[in-house]
């Protein structure tokens, strides 16, 4: 099944499964526009399948289904296995943060009859892709009294949208001479919030009007932006892409496509020999740092909790559990784009429609920063994939010295566990509209499921 076009192998029955699985996923990314929204959806889906919050459990036994949430931005969904936790878990780890534009702490200002909002982009965005498109606002505003207000504006068809303006080509003479990375400056990514003055207001009356609307609809003041986290993301749902409906266009495939498939794989695999876990991490796009990134001690704490709830606790058991774990770093690969063939080595590229893609290593400039998975480990995985008829391929991120990138693989590798990157190939990665193949989506789901069951 290595490097073959998955579509050619599907029966009519298979095709129906591929298409219907994609519907569930489209719904997930259309609603899961931020890491917080993905965790909320994760909890909802897990509870619908009978999972309980680990906090409410006094002890755990094989077959028990639990989840753990961290600060509203991480979730681990787990099924306790037949073997002791000490013998290791089977983990699927994906990140649920995606490149976007964040709102500054002191954001609002008025200029020439417009109320604008100042931003600071998050992750590796190509700035010129984010102007002149409809955008939505998501996030939380946290008030001094402890109230947390949820914001979601722009995805309900009755909502207004916001956006970032761009210069007309007629007057873009100077701008067009700039290199692409400077054509739109980071400080110029300011969002238009309104243009109608508030009646009876003399100074900054347009801004006053926007603030009045925020007060009336969401009950917060300008000062509350100080402790807010508002993310600007593309507005609108994921859509079928291509006349044959073989592809999905949407925001945030990187890496919610691997998050959704990992979660559904653990849920659908049910009770296995080893404890299974799908874990969603945050902050991957800015280095996996902080309390909710993969470098956080949170996941280690979850494993410690599993040990504690299944047996008599010892720190050594926790270390053994981590060391004996096998993991897939469920993250997307760069799909081969025929319009930009020159950035790839064609025989080491990921092609849309050829199934889940394994990356032995990532990194840049001589594999710098790569986890570089053990070949002994990948040999076992290949065997499991082949025995279960999973379409898979292997790739690396572009030609040598063309660029590069990283994932969370090396961070979990620090526990001395076996980890390899495995995910869905993506076109337009990090753009407001990314593209994946429904065949790869389905093959990734199946691959994750056989990994947690049979590895
Ligand atoms: Mn990623
Ligand atoms: Mn990314």
CSV table of C-alpha atoms in Angstrom, one decimal, residues 5-369:
chain,number,residue,atom,x,y,z
A,5,UNK,CA,-3.2,6.3,-5.0
A,6,UNK,CA,-5.8,5.5,-2.4
A,7,UNK,CA,-8.8,6.6,-4.6
A,8,UNK,CA,-8.0,3.8,-7.1
A,9,UNK,CA,-8.4,1.1,-4.4
A,10,UNK,CA,-11.8,2.2,-3.0
A,11,UNK,CA,-14.9,0.2,-3.5
A,12,UNK,CA,-18.3,2.0,-3.7
A,13,UNK,CA,-18.7,1.1,0.0
A,14,UNK,CA,-15.3,2.5,0.9
A,15,UNK,CA,-16.1,5.7,-1.0
A,16,UNK,CA,-19.2,6.2,1.0
A,17,UNK,CA,-17.2,5.8,4.2
A,18,UNK,CA,-14.5,8.2,3.0
A,19,UNK,CA,-17.1,10.9,2.1
A,20,UNK,CA,-19.2,10.5,5.3
A,21,UNK,CA,-16.1,10.6,7.6
A,22,UNK,CA,-15.2,13.9,5.9
A,23,UNK,CA,-18.6,15.4,6.8
A,24,UNK,CA,-17.9,14.9,10.5
A,25,UNK,CA,-14.5,16.5,10.1
A,26,UNK,CA,-15.8,19.5,8.2
A,27,UNK,CA,-18.2,20.1,11.0
A,28,UNK,CA,-15.4,19.9,13.5
A,29,UNK,CA,-13.1,22.4,11.8
A,30,UNK,CA,-15.9,24.8,10.9
A,31,UNK,CA,-16.7,25.1,14.6
A,32,UNK,CA,-13.2,24.5,16.1
A,33,UNK,CA,-11.6,27.8,14.9
A,34,UNK,CA,-9.4,28.1,18.0
A,35,UNK,CA,-7.6,25.8,20.5
A,36,UNK,CA,-10.3,26.6,23.1
A,37,UNK,CA,-13.1,25.8,20.7
A,38,UNK,CA,-11.4,22.5,19.8
A,39,UNK,CA,-11.1,21.5,23.5
A,40,UNK,CA,-14.8,22.4,24.1
A,41,UNK,CA,-15.7,20.2,21.1
A,42,UNK,CA,-13.3,17.4,22.3
A,43,UNK,CA,-15.0,17.3,25.7
A,44,UNK,CA,-18.5,17.3,24.1
A,45,UNK,CA,-17.6,14.4,21.7
A,46,UNK,CA,-15.8,12.5,24.5
A,47,UNK,CA,-18.8,12.8,26.8
A,48,UNK,CA,-21.2,11.8,24.1
A,49,UNK,CA,-19.1,8.5,23.9
A,50,UNK,CA,-19.2,7.9,27.6
A,51,UNK,CA,-15.9,9.4,28.7
A,52,UNK,CA,-15.6,10.8,32.2
A,53,UNK,CA,-13.4,13.6,33.6
A,54,UNK,CA,-10.4,12.0,35.3
A,55,UNK,CA,-10.9,14.4,38.2
A,56,UNK,CA,-14.1,12.6,39.1
A,57,UNK,CA,-12.5,9.2,39.2
A,58,UNK,CA,-11.3,7.5,42.4
A,59,UNK,CA,-9.7,4.6,40.7
A,60,UNK,CA,-9.4,3.3,37.1
A,61,UNK,CA,-9.6,-0.2,35.5
A,62,UNK,CA,-9.0,-1.6,32.1
A,63,UNK,CA,-11.7,-0.4,29.6
A,64,UNK,CA,-12.4,2.8,31.6
A,65,UNK,CA,-12.8,5.9,29.3
A,66,UNK,CA,-11.5,9.2,30.7
A,67,UNK,CA,-10.4,12.7,29.6
A,68,UNK,CA,-8.3,15.4,31.2
A,69,UNK,CA,-8.5,19.1,30.4
A,70,UNK,CA,-5.8,21.7,31.0
A,71,UNK,CA,-6.6,25.4,31.2
A,72,UNK,CA,-9.2,25.0,28.5
A,73,UNK,CA,-6.5,24.6,25.8
A,74,UNK,CA,-5.4,20.9,26.2
A,75,UNK,CA,-7.3,17.7,26.3
A,76,UNK,CA,-6.1,14.1,26.6
A,77,UNK,CA,-8.7,11.4,25.8
A,78,UNK,CA,-7.8,8.0,27.1
A,79,UNK,CA,-8.9,4.4,27.4
A,80,UNK,CA,-7.2,2.4,30.1
A,81,UNK,CA,-5.6,-0.7,28.6
A,82,UNK,CA,-5.4,-4.3,29.8
A,83,UNK,CA,-1.6,-4.0,30.5
A,84,UNK,CA,-0.3,-1.9,33.4
A,85,UNK,CA,0.3,1.8,32.5
A,86,UNK,CA,3.9,1.2,33.4
A,87,UNK,CA,4.3,-0.9,30.3
A,88,UNK,CA,3.6,2.2,28.2
A,89,UNK,CA,0.8,4.0,26.4
A,90,UNK,CA,0.0,4.3,22.7
A,91,UNK,CA,-0.3,8.0,22.2
A,92,UNK,CA,-1.5,10.1,19.3
A,93,UNK,CA,-0.4,13.8,19.8
A,94,UNK,CA,-1.7,16.6,17.7
A,95,UNK,CA,-1.6,20.4,18.0
A,96,UNK,CA,-4.8,22.4,17.9
A,97,UNK,CA,-3.4,25.9,17.6
A,98,UNK,CA,-3.2,27.3,14.1
A,99,UNK,CA,-1.5,30.4,12.6
A,100,UNK,CA,-3.8,33.4,13.0
A,101,UNK,CA,-3.9,37.1,14.1
A,102,UNK,CA,-4.2,37.9,17.8
A,103,UNK,CA,-5.6,41.2,19.2
A,104,UNK,CA,-3.2,43.4,21.2
A,105,UNK,CA,-3.8,44.2,24.9
A,106,UNK,CA,-4.6,47.8,24.2
A,107,UNK,CA,-6.1,47.4,20.7
A,108,UNK,CA,-8.7,50.0,19.8
A,109,UNK,CA,-8.0,53.4,18.1
A,110,UNK,CA,-9.9,55.7,15.8
A,111,UNK,CA,-8.6,57.2,12.6
A,112,UNK,CA,-10.3,59.2,9.8
A,113,UNK,CA,-13.8,57.9,10.7
A,114,UNK,CA,-12.8,54.3,11.3
A,115,UNK,CA,-12.5,52.4,14.5
A,116,UNK,CA,-9.5,50.0,14.1
A,117,UNK,CA,-8.1,47.2,16.2
A,118,UNK,CA,-4.3,46.7,16.6
A,119,UNK,CA,-3.0,43.1,16.3
A,120,UNK,CA,0.1,40.9,16.6
A,121,UNK,CA,0.1,37.9,14.4
A,122,UNK,CA,0.6,34.4,15.8
A,123,UNK,CA,2.7,31.7,14.1
A,124,UNK,CA,4.1,31.6,10.6
A,125,UNK,CA,1.5,33.5,8.5
A,126,UNK,CA,2.1,34.8,5.0
A,127,UNK,CA,0.9,38.3,5.7
A,128,UNK,CA,-0.3,39.2,2.2
A,129,UNK,CA,-2.8,36.2,2.3
A,130,UNK,CA,-4.7,37.7,5.3
A,131,UNK,CA,-5.9,41.0,3.8
A,132,UNK,CA,-9.1,41.6,1.9
A,133,UNK,CA,-10.8,38.5,3.2
A,134,UNK,CA,-13.7,38.1,5.7
A,135,UNK,CA,-12.5,37.4,9.2
A,136,UNK,CA,-14.1,36.3,12.4
A,137,UNK,CA,-13.3,37.1,16.1
A,138,UNK,CA,-13.1,34.4,18.7
A,139,UNK,CA,-11.9,34.3,22.3
A,140,UNK,CA,-12.4,35.2,25.8
A,141,UNK,CA,-12.6,38.5,27.8
A,142,UNK,CA,-11.7,37.9,31.5
A,143,UNK,CA,-13.0,40.5,33.9
A,144,UNK,CA,-11.6,41.5,37.2
A,145,UNK,CA,-14.6,40.0,39.1
A,146,UNK,CA,-13.7,36.5,37.6
A,147,UNK,CA,-16.3,36.5,34.9
A,148,UNK,CA,-15.1,35.0,31.6
A,149,UNK,CA,-17.0,36.2,28.5
A,150,UNK,CA,-16.9,34.1,25.4
A,151,UNK,CA,-16.6,36.0,22.1
A,152,UNK,CA,-17.7,34.5,18.7
A,153,UNK,CA,-18.5,36.9,16.0
A,154,UNK,CA,-18.4,36.3,12.2
A,155,UNK,CA,-19.4,32.6,11.7
A,156,UNK,CA,-23.1,32.8,12.3
A,157,UNK,CA,-24.6,33.8,8.9
A,158,UNK,CA,-26.5,36.6,10.7
A,159,UNK,CA,-23.2,38.0,12.2
A,160,UNK,CA,-21.1,40.8,10.7
A,161,UNK,CA,-17.6,40.0,9.7
A,162,UNK,CA,-14.4,42.1,10.1
A,163,UNK,CA,-11.3,42.3,7.9
A,164,UNK,CA,-8.0,43.9,7.1
A,165,UNK,CA,-7.9,46.3,4.2
A,166,UNK,CA,-5.4,46.3,1.3
A,167,UNK,CA,-4.2,48.9,-1.2
A,168,UNK,CA,-5.8,49.1,-4.6
A,169,UNK,CA,-3.5,48.0,-7.5
A,170,UNK,CA,-3.9,51.5,-9.1
A,171,UNK,CA,-1.9,53.1,-6.2
A,172,UNK,CA,0.3,50.1,-5.3
A,173,UNK,CA,3.3,51.3,-7.4
A,174,UNK,CA,5.7,51.6,-4.4
A,175,UNK,CA,4.2,48.5,-2.6
A,176,UNK,CA,4.7,46.2,-5.6
A,177,UNK,CA,8.4,46.9,-5.6
A,178,UNK,CA,8.8,45.5,-2.1
A,179,UNK,CA,9.8,41.8,-1.5
A,180,UNK,CA,6.8,39.7,-0.8
A,181,UNK,CA,7.5,39.4,3.0
A,182,UNK,CA,7.5,43.2,3.3
A,183,UNK,CA,4.5,44.0,1.0
A,184,UNK,CA,2.2,43.8,4.1
A,185,UNK,CA,3.9,44.9,7.3
A,186,UNK,CA,3.0,43.1,10.6
A,187,UNK,CA,2.0,46.5,12.1
A,188,UNK,CA,-0.4,47.1,9.2
A,189,UNK,CA,-2.6,44.1,10.0
A,190,UNK,CA,-5.2,46.2,11.7
A,191,UNK,CA,-8.8,45.1,11.7
A,192,UNK,CA,-11.7,47.4,10.8
A,193,UNK,CA,-14.3,47.4,13.6
A,194,UNK,CA,-16.7,50.1,12.5
A,195,UNK,CA,-17.3,53.5,10.9
A,196,UNK,CA,-20.5,54.9,12.4
A,197,UNK,CA,-20.2,57.7,15.0
A,198,UNK,CA,-22.1,57.5,18.2
A,199,UNK,CA,-24.7,60.3,18.4
A,200,UNK,CA,-23.9,63.0,20.9
A,201,UNK,CA,-20.2,62.0,21.2
A,202,UNK,CA,-17.6,64.6,20.1
A,203,UNK,CA,-14.3,62.8,20.6
A,204,UNK,CA,-13.5,59.4,19.0
A,205,UNK,CA,-17.2,58.9,18.4
A,206,UNK,CA,-16.7,55.9,16.1
A,207,UNK,CA,-14.7,54.1,18.7
A,208,UNK,CA,-17.2,55.0,21.3
A,209,UNK,CA,-19.9,53.4,19.2
A,210,UNK,CA,-18.0,50.1,18.9
A,211,UNK,CA,-17.4,50.1,22.7
A,212,UNK,CA,-21.1,50.8,23.3
A,213,UNK,CA,-21.9,47.7,21.1
A,214,UNK,CA,-19.4,45.6,23.0
A,215,UNK,CA,-20.8,46.8,26.3
A,216,UNK,CA,-24.4,46.1,25.3
A,217,UNK,CA,-23.8,42.7,23.7
A,218,UNK,CA,-21.0,41.3,25.8
A,219,UNK,CA,-20.9,43.5,28.9
A,220,UNK,CA,-17.3,44.5,29.0
A,221,UNK,CA,-15.3,47.8,29.0
A,222,UNK,CA,-12.3,48.9,27.0
A,223,UNK,CA,-10.0,48.3,29.9
A,224,UNK,CA,-11.1,44.6,29.9
A,225,UNK,CA,-9.1,44.1,26.7
A,226,UNK,CA,-6.1,44.1,29.0
A,227,UNK,CA,-7.1,40.6,30.2
A,228,UNK,CA,-8.6,39.2,27.0
A,229,UNK,CA,-7.5,36.7,24.4
A,230,UNK,CA,-9.1,37.4,21.1
A,231,UNK,CA,-8.1,35.6,17.9
A,232,UNK,CA,-8.8,36.7,14.4
A,233,UNK,CA,-9.4,33.8,12.1
A,234,UNK,CA,-10.9,33.3,8.6
A,235,UNK,CA,-14.7,33.5,8.6
A,236,UNK,CA,-16.9,30.8,7.1
A,237,UNK,CA,-17.1,27.0,7.2
A,238,UNK,CA,-15.0,24.4,5.5
A,239,UNK,CA,-16.1,23.4,2.1
A,240,UNK,CA,-15.8,20.6,-0.5
A,241,UNK,CA,-13.0,21.6,-2.9
A,242,UNK,CA,-12.8,20.4,-6.5
A,243,UNK,CA,-15.7,19.4,-8.8
A,244,UNK,CA,-15.3,15.7,-7.7
A,245,UNK,CA,-15.5,16.8,-4.0
A,246,UNK,CA,-12.3,14.9,-3.3
A,247,UNK,CA,-10.7,17.7,-1.3
A,248,UNK,CA,-11.6,19.9,1.7
A,249,UNK,CA,-10.8,23.6,1.8
A,250,UNK,CA,-10.8,25.2,5.2
A,251,UNK,CA,-9.0,27.0,7.9
A,252,UNK,CA,-6.7,25.2,10.4
A,253,UNK,CA,-6.2,21.7,8.8
A,254,UNK,CA,-2.7,22.2,10.4
A,255,UNK,CA,-3.2,20.5,12.7
A,256,UNK,CA,-6.8,20.0,13.5
A,257,UNK,CA,-7.1,17.4,10.8
A,258,UNK,CA,-4.7,15.2,12.8
A,259,UNK,CA,-6.4,16.1,16.1
A,260,UNK,CA,-9.8,15.1,14.9
A,261,UNK,CA,-8.6,11.8,13.3
A,262,UNK,CA,-6.5,11.0,16.4
A,263,UNK,CA,-9.4,11.6,18.7
A,264,UNK,CA,-11.9,9.5,16.6
A,265,UNK,CA,-9.3,6.8,16.3
A,266,UNK,CA,-8.9,6.4,20.1
A,267,UNK,CA,-12.7,6.6,20.6
A,268,UNK,CA,-13.5,4.1,17.9
A,269,UNK,CA,-10.6,1.7,18.8
A,270,UNK,CA,-12.2,1.3,22.3
A,271,UNK,CA,-10.4,-1.0,24.9
A,272,UNK,CA,-6.9,-2.1,23.7
A,273,UNK,CA,-4.0,-4.0,25.1
A,274,UNK,CA,-2.1,-0.8,26.0
A,275,UNK,CA,-3.6,2.4,27.4
A,276,UNK,CA,-4.5,4.6,24.4
A,277,UNK,CA,-4.5,8.3,24.4
A,278,UNK,CA,-5.2,11.2,21.9
A,279,UNK,CA,-3.7,14.4,23.2
A,280,UNK,CA,-4.3,17.9,21.9
A,281,UNK,CA,-1.5,20.4,22.6
A,282,UNK,CA,-1.3,24.2,22.1
A,283,UNK,CA,1.4,26.7,21.1
A,284,UNK,CA,3.1,24.4,18.5
A,285,UNK,CA,3.1,27.2,16.0
A,286,UNK,CA,5.2,29.3,18.3
A,287,UNK,CA,7.6,26.7,19.6
A,288,UNK,CA,5.5,24.5,21.9
A,289,UNK,CA,6.4,26.7,24.8
A,290,UNK,CA,4.5,27.5,28.1
A,291,UNK,CA,1.9,25.8,30.3
A,292,UNK,CA,-0.2,24.6,27.4
A,293,UNK,CA,2.5,23.7,24.9
A,294,UNK,CA,4.0,20.3,24.4
A,295,UNK,CA,7.0,21.3,26.6
A,296,UNK,CA,4.6,21.7,29.6
A,297,UNK,CA,4.7,19.2,32.4
A,298,UNK,CA,1.0,18.8,32.0
A,299,UNK,CA,1.0,15.6,30.0
A,300,UNK,CA,3.6,14.0,32.3
A,301,UNK,CA,1.2,14.8,35.2
A,302,UNK,CA,-1.6,13.1,33.3
A,303,UNK,CA,0.5,9.9,33.0
A,304,UNK,CA,1.3,10.2,36.7
A,305,UNK,CA,-2.4,10.4,37.5
A,306,UNK,CA,-3.1,7.3,35.4
A,307,UNK,CA,-0.4,5.4,37.3
A,308,UNK,CA,-1.8,6.6,40.6
A,309,UNK,CA,-5.4,5.7,39.7
A,310,UNK,CA,-4.6,2.2,38.3
A,311,UNK,CA,-1.9,0.9,40.8
A,312,UNK,CA,0.2,1.9,43.8
A,313,UNK,CA,2.0,5.1,42.8
A,314,UNK,CA,5.7,5.4,42.3
A,315,UNK,CA,7.7,7.9,40.3
A,316,UNK,CA,9.7,5.1,38.7
A,317,UNK,CA,6.5,3.7,37.3
A,318,UNK,CA,5.7,7.0,35.8
A,319,UNK,CA,9.1,7.2,34.2
A,320,UNK,CA,8.8,3.7,32.9
A,321,UNK,CA,5.3,4.5,31.5
A,322,UNK,CA,6.7,7.4,29.5
A,323,UNK,CA,9.8,5.6,28.4
A,324,UNK,CA,7.8,2.5,27.2
A,325,UNK,CA,5.3,4.7,25.3
A,326,UNK,CA,5.0,4.6,21.6
A,327,UNK,CA,3.8,7.7,20.0
A,328,UNK,CA,2.8,9.2,16.7
A,329,UNK,CA,3.3,12.9,16.5
A,330,UNK,CA,0.1,13.5,14.5
A,331,UNK,CA,1.0,16.5,12.4
A,332,UNK,CA,0.5,17.5,8.8
A,333,UNK,CA,3.1,17.3,6.0
A,334,UNK,CA,3.6,19.7,3.1
A,335,UNK,CA,1.7,18.3,0.1
A,336,UNK,CA,3.4,18.3,-3.3
A,337,UNK,CA,2.1,21.2,-5.3
A,338,UNK,CA,2.6,20.9,-9.1
A,339,UNK,CA,2.7,24.7,-9.3
A,340,UNK,CA,5.7,24.8,-7.0
A,341,UNK,CA,7.4,21.4,-7.9
A,342,UNK,CA,10.9,23.0,-7.6
A,343,UNK,CA,10.8,23.1,-3.8
A,344,UNK,CA,10.5,19.3,-3.5
A,345,UNK,CA,12.5,16.2,-4.1
A,346,UNK,CA,9.8,14.4,-6.0
A,347,UNK,CA,10.6,10.9,-4.6
A,348,UNK,CA,10.6,12.2,-1.0
A,349,UNK,CA,7.5,14.2,-1.2
A,350,UNK,CA,4.0,13.8,0.2
A,351,UNK,CA,1.3,13.5,-2.5
A,352,UNK,CA,-2.4,14.3,-1.8
A,353,UNK,CA,-4.4,11.1,-2.2
A,354,UNK,CA,-1.7,8.6,-1.3
A,355,UNK,CA,-2.6,8.2,2.4
A,356,UNK,CA,-1.1,9.1,5.7
A,357,UNK,CA,2.5,10.5,5.5
A,358,UNK,CA,5.3,9.4,7.9
A,359,UNK,CA,8.2,11.8,8.4
A,360,UNK,CA,11.2,10.1,9.9
A,361,UNK,CA,12.7,13.5,10.5
A,362,UNK,CA,11.8,17.2,10.1
A,363,UNK,CA,14.2,20.1,10.9
A,364,UNK,CA,16.2,22.4,8.7
A,365,UNK,CA,19.8,23.0,7.6
A,366,UNK,CA,21.1,19.4,8.1
A,367,UNK,CA,18.1,18.1,10.1
A,368,UNK,CA,18.7,20.6,12.9
A,369,UNK,CA,16.0,20.3,15.5
